[in-house]
Short mmCIF file of N, CA and C in Angstrom, two decimals:
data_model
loop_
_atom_site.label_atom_id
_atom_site.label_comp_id
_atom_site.label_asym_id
_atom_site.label_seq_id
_atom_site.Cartn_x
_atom_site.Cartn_y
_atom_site.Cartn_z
N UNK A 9 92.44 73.92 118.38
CA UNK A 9 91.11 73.59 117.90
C UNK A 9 90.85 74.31 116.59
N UNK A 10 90.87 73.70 115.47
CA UNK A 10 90.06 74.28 113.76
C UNK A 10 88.76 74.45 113.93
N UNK A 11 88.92 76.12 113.41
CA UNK A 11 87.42 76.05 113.55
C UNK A 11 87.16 76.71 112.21
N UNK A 12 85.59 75.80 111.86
CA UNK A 12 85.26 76.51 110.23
C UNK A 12 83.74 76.93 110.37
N UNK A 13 83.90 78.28 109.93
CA UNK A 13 82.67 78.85 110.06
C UNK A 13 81.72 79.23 108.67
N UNK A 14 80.78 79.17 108.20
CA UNK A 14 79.80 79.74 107.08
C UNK A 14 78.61 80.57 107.23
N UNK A 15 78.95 81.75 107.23
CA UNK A 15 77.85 82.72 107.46
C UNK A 15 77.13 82.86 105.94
N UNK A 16 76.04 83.04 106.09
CA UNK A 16 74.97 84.02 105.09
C UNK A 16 74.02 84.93 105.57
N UNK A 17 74.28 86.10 104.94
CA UNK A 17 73.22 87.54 105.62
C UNK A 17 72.78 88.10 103.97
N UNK A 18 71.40 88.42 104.23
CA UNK A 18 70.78 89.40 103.66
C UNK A 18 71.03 90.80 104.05
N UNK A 19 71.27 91.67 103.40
CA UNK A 19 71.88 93.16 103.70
C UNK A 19 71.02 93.66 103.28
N UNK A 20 70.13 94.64 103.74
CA UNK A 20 69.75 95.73 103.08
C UNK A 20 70.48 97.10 102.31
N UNK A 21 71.35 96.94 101.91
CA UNK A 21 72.12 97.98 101.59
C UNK A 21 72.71 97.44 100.55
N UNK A 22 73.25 98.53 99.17
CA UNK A 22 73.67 97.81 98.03
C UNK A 22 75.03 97.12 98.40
N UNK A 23 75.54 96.55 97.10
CA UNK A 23 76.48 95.53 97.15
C UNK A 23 77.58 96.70 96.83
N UNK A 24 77.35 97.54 96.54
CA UNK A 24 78.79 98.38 96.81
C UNK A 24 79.27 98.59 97.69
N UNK A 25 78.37 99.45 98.44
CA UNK A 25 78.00 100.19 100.36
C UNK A 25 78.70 98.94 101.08
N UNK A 26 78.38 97.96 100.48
CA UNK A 26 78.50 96.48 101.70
C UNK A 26 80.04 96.42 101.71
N UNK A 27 80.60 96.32 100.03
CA UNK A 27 81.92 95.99 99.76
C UNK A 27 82.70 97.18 100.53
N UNK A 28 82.47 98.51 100.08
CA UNK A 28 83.50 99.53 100.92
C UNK A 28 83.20 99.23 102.52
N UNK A 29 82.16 98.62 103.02
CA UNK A 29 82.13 98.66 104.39
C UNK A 29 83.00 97.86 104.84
N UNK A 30 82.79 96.68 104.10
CA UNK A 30 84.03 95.61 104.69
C UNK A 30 85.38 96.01 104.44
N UNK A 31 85.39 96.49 103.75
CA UNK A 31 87.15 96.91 103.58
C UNK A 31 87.55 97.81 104.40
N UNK A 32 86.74 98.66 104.59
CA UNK A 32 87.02 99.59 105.71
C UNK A 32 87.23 99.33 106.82
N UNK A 33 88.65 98.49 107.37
CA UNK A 33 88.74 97.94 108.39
C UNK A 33 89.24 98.55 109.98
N UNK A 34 89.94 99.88 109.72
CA UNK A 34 89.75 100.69 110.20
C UNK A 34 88.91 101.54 110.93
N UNK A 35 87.85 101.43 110.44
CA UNK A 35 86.29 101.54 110.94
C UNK A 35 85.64 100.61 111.97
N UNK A 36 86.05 99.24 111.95
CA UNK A 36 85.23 98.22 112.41
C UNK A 36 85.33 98.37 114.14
N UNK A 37 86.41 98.83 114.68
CA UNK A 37 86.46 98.60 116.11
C UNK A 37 85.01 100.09 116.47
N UNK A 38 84.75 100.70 115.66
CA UNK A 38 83.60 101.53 116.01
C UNK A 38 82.31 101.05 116.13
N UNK A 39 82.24 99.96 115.51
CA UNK A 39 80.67 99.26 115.18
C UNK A 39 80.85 97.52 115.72
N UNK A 40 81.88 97.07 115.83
CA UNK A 40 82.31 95.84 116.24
C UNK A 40 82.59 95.62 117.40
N UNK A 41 81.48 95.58 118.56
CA UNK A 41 82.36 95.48 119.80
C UNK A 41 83.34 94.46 120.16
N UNK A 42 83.22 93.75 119.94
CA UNK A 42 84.70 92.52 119.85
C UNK A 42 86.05 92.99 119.34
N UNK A 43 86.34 94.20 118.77
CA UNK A 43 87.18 94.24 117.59
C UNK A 43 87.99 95.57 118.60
N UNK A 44 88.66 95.03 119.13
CA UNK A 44 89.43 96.25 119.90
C UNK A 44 90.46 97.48 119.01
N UNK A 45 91.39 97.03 117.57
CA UNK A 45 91.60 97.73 117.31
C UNK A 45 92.19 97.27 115.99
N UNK A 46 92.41 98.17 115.25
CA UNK A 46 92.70 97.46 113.59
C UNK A 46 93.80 98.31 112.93
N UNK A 47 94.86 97.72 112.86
CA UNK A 47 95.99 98.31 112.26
C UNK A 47 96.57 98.23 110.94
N UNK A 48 97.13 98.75 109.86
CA UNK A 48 98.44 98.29 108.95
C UNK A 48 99.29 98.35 109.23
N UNK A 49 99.75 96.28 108.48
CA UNK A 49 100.93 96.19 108.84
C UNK A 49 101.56 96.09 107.26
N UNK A 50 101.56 96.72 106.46
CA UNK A 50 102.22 96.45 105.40
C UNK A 50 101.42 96.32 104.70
N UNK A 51 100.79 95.47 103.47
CA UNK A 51 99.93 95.73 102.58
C UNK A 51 98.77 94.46 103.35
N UNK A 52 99.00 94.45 105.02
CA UNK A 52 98.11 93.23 105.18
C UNK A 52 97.37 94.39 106.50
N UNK A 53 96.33 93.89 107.11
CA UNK A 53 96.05 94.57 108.45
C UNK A 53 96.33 93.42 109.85
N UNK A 54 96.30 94.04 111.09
CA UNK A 54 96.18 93.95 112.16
C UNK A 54 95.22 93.87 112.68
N UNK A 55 94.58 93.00 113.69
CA UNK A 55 93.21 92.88 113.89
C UNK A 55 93.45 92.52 115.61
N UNK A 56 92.91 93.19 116.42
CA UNK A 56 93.03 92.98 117.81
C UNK A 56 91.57 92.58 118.37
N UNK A 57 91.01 91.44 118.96
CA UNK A 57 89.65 91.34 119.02
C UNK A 57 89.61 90.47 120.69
N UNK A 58 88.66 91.01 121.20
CA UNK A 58 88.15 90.14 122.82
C UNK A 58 88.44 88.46 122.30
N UNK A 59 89.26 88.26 123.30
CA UNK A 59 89.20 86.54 122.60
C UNK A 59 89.22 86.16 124.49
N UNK A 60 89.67 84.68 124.65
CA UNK A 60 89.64 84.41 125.90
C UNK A 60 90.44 84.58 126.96
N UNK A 61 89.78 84.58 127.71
CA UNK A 61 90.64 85.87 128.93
C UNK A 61 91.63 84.74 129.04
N UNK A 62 92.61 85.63 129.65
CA UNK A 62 93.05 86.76 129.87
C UNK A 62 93.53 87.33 128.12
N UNK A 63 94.02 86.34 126.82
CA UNK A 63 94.56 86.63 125.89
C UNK A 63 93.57 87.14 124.80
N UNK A 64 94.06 88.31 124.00
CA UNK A 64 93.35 88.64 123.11
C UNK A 64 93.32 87.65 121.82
N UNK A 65 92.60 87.82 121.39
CA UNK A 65 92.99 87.53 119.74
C UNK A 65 93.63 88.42 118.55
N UNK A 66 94.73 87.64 117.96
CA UNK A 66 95.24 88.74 117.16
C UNK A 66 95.61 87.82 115.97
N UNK A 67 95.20 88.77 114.64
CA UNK A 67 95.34 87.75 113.63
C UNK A 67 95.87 88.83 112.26
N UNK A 68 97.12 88.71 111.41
CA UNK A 68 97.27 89.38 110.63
C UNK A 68 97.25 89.07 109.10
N UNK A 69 95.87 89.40 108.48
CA UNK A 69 95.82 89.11 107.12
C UNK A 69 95.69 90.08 106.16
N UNK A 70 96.13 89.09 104.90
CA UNK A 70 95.37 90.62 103.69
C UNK A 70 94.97 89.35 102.73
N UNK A 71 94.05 90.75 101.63
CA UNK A 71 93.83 89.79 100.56
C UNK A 71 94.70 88.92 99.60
N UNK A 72 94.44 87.61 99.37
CA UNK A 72 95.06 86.87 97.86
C UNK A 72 94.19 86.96 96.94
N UNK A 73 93.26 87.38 96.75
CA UNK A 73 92.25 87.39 95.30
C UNK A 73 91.11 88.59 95.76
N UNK A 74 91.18 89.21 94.28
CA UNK A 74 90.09 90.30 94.89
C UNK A 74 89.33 90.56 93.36
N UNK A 75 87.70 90.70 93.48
CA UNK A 75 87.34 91.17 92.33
C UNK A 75 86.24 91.83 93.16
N UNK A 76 86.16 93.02 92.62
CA UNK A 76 85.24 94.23 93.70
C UNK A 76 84.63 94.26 92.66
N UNK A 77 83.02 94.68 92.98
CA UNK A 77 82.39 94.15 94.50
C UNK A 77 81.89 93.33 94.78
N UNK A 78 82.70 91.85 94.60
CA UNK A 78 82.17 90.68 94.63
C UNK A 78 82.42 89.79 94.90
N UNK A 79 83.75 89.40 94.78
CA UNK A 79 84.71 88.29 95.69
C UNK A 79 86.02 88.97 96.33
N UNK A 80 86.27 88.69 97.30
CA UNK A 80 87.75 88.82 98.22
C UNK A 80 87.48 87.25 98.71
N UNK A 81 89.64 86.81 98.52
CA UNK A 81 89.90 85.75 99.25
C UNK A 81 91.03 86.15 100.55
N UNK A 82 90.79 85.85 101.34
CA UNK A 82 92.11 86.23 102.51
C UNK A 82 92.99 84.94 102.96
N UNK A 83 93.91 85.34 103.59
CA UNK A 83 94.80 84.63 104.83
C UNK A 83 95.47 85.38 105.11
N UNK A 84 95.70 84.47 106.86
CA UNK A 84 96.80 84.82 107.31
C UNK A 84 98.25 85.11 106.64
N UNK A 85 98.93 85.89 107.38
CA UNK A 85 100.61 86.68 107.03
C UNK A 85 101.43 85.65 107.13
N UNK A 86 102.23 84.61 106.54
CA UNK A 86 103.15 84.07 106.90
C UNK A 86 104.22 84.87 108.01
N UNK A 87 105.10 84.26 108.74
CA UNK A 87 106.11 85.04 109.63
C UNK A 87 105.87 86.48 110.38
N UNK A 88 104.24 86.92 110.67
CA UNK A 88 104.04 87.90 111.43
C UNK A 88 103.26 87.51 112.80
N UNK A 89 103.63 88.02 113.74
CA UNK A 89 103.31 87.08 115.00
C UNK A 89 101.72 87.74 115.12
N UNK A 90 100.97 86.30 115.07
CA UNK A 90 99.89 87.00 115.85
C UNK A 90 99.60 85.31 116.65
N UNK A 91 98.62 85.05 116.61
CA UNK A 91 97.74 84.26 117.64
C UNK A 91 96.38 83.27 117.30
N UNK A 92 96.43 84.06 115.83
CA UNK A 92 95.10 82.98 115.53
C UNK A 92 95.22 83.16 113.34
N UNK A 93 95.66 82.01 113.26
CA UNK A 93 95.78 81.91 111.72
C UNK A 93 94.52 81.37 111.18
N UNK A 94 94.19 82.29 109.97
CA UNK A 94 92.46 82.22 109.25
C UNK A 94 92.97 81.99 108.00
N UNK A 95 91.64 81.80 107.06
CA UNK A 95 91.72 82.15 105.87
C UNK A 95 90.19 81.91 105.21
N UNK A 96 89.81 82.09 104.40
CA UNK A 96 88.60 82.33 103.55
C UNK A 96 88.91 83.17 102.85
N UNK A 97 87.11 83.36 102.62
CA UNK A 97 86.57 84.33 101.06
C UNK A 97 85.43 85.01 101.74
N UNK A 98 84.94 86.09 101.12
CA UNK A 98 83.74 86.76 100.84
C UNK A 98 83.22 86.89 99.77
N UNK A 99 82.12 86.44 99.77
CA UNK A 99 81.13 86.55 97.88
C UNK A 99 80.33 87.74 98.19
N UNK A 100 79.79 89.01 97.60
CA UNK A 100 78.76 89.51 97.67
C UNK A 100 77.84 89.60 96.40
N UNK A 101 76.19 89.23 96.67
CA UNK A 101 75.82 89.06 95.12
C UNK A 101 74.33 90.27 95.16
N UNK A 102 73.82 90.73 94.24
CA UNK A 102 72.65 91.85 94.45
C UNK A 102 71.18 90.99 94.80
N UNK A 103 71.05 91.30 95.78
CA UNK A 103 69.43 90.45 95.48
C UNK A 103 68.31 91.59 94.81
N UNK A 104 67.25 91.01 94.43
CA UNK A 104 66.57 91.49 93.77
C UNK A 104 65.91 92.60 94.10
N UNK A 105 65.87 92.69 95.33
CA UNK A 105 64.96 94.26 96.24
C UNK A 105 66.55 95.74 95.95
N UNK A 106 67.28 95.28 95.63
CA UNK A 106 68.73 96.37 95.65
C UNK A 106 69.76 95.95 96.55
N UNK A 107 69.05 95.12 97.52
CA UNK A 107 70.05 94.98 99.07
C UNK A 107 71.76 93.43 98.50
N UNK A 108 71.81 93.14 99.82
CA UNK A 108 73.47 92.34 99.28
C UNK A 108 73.04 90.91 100.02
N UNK A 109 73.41 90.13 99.23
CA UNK A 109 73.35 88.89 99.58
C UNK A 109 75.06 88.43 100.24
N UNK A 110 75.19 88.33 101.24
CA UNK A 110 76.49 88.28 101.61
C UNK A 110 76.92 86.60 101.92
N UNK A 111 78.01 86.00 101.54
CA UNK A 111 78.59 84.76 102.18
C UNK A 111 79.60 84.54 102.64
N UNK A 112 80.20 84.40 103.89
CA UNK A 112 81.37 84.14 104.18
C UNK A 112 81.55 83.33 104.87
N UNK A 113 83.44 82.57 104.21
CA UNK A 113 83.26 81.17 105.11
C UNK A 113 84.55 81.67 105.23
N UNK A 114 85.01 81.21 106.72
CA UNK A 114 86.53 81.32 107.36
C UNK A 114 86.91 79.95 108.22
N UNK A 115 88.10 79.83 107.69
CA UNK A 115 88.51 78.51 108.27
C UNK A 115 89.58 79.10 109.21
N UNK A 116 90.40 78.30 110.33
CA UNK A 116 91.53 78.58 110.96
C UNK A 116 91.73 77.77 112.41
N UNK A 117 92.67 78.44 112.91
CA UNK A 117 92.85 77.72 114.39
C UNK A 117 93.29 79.04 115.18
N UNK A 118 93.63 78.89 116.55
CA UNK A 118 94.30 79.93 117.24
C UNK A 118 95.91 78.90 117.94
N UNK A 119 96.61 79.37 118.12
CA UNK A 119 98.07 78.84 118.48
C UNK A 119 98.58 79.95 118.96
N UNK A 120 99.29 79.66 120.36
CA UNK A 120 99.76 80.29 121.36
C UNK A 120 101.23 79.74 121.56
N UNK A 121 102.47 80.72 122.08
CA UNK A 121 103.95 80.27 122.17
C UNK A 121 103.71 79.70 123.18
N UNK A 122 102.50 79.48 124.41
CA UNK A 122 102.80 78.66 125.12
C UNK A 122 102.08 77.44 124.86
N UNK A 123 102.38 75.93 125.31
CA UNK A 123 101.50 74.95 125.37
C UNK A 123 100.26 74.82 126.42
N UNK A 124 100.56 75.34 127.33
CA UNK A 124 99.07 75.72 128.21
C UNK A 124 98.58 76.78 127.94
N UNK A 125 98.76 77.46 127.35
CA UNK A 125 97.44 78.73 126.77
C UNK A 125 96.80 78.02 125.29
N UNK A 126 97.56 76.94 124.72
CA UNK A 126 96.96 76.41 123.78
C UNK A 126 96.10 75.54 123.82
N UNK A 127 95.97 75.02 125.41
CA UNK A 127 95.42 74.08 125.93
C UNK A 127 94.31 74.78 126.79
N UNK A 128 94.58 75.43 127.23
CA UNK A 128 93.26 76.63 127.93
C UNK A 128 92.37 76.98 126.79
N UNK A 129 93.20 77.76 125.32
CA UNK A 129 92.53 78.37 124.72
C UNK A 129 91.39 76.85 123.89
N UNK A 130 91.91 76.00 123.99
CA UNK A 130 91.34 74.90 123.15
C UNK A 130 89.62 74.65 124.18
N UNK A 131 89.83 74.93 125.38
CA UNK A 131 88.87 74.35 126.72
C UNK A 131 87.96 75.28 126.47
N UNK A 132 88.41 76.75 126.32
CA UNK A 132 87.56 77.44 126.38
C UNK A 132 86.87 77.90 125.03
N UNK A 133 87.08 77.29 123.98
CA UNK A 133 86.76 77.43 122.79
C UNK A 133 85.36 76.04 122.61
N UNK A 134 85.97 75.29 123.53
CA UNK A 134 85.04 74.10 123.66
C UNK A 134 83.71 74.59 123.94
N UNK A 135 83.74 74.92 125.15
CA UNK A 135 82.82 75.45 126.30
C UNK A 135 82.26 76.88 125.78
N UNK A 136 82.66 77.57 125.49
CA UNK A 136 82.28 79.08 125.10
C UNK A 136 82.09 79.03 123.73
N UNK A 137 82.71 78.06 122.77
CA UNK A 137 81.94 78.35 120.89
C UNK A 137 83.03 79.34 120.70
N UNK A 138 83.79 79.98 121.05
CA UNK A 138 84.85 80.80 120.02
C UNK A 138 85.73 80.13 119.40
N UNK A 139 86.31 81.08 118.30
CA UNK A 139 86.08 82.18 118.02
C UNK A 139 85.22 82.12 116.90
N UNK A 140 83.96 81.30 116.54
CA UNK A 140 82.73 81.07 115.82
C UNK A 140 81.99 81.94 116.00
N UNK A 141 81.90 81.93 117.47
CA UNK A 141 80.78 82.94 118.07
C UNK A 141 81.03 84.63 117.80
N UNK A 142 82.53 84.73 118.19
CA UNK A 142 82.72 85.96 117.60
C UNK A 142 82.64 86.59 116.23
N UNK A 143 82.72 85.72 115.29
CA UNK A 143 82.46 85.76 113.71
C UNK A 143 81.23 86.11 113.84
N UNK A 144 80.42 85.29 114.25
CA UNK A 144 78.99 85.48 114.04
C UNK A 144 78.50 86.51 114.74
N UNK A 145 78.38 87.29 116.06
CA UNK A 145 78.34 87.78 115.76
C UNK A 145 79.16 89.53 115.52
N UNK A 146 80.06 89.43 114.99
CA UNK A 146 80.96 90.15 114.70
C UNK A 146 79.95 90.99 112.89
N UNK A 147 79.33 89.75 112.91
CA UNK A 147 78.91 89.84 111.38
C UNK A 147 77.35 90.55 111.82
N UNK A 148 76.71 89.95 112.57
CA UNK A 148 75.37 90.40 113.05
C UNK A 148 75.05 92.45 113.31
N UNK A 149 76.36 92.52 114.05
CA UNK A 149 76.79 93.87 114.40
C UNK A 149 76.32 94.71 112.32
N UNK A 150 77.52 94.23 111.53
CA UNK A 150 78.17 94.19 110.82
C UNK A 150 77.09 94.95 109.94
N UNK A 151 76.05 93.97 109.72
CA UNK A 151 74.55 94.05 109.35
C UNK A 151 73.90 94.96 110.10
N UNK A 152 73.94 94.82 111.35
CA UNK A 152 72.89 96.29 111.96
C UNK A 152 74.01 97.19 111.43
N UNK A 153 74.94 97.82 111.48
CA UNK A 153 75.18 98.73 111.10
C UNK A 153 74.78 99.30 109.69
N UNK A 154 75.22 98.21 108.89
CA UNK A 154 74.50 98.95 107.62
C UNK A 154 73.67 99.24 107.46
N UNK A 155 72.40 98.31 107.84
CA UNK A 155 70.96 98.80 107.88
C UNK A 155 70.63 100.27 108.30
N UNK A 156 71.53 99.95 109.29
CA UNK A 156 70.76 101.80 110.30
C UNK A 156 71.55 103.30 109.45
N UNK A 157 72.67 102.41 108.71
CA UNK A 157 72.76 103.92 107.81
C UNK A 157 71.99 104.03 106.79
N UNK A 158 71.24 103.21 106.26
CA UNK A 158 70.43 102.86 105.20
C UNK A 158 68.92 102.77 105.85
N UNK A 159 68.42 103.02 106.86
CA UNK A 159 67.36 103.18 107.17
C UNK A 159 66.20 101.57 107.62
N UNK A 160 67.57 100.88 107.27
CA UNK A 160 66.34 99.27 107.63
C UNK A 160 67.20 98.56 108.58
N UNK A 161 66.15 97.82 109.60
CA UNK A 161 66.45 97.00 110.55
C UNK A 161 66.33 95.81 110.85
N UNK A 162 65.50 95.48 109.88
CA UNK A 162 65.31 93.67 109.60
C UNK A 162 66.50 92.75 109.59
N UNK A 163 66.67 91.50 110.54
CA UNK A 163 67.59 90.50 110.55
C UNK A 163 67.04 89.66 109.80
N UNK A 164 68.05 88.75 109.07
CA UNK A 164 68.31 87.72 108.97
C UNK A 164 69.44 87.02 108.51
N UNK A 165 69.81 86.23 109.64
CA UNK A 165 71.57 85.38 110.01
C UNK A 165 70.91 84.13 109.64
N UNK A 166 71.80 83.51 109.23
CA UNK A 166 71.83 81.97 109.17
C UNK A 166 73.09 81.30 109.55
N UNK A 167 73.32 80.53 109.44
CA UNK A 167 74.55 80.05 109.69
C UNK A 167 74.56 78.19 109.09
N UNK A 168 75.26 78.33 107.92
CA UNK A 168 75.72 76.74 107.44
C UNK A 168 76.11 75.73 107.55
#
């Protein structure tokens, strides 16, 4: 099952703060409950995240385009085993109060060595909205966190 997702968040926090946060991927299984654990594998990372039972999700990317603090493009690792191949971008732009106007869109699928976990994982992606749901809110988290080191708590998610 392809799934394509488009988030937009208002950040209260500058567009720098936002950019080192996201990169800091290492960090994320602290503030991300979905995000079990985050590794390097070479100049790309490791990403271990709650996906559908019994199988995790595991997906290994790095950047192809980067202009800090304002665009990153990603994908998946050719020839490194994981479980769910992505790819997108992140834009971050300043809005006018100081805070970050954030956009991200990720495209991908998940694929399993077996044909019935690809077929499970497809049922339950149906029925349950992953791994959309986990993006979203993976990202929601993402946002309270910054806020609360920055002192603001106001949401607002959209989704495209």
């Amino acid at each position: 099952m392809r799934f394509r997702e488009e988030l937009i968040l208002n950040i209260r926090a500058p567009r720098e703060t936002v950019w080192a946060a996201f990169q800091d991927f290492s960090s994320w299984p602290s503030w991300a409950k979905a995000i079990k654990e985050v590794s390097r594998v070479g100049t790309a990372w490791r990403f271990r995240a709650r996906g559908q039972p019994p199988v995790d999700l595991i997906w290994v990317a790095e950047a192809t385009e980067r202009q800090a603090p304002e665009f990153l493009k990603f994908q998946s690792v050719p020839g490194v085993p994981h479980n769910l191949e992505i790819s997108g971008w992140l834009r971050l732009s300043e809005t006018e109060d100081g805070g970050t106007h954030l956009e991200l869109v990720v495209e991908g699928h998940p694929h399993y060595d077996s044909p019935l976990l690809d077929k499970a994982a497809d049922w339950y992606a149906s029925v349950f909205g992953e791994p959309n749901k986990l993006l979203k809110v993976t990202f929601e988290q993402f946002k309270d966190h910054l806020e609360k080191m920055h002192g603001h708590h106001e949401l607002s998610v959209s989704t495209a």
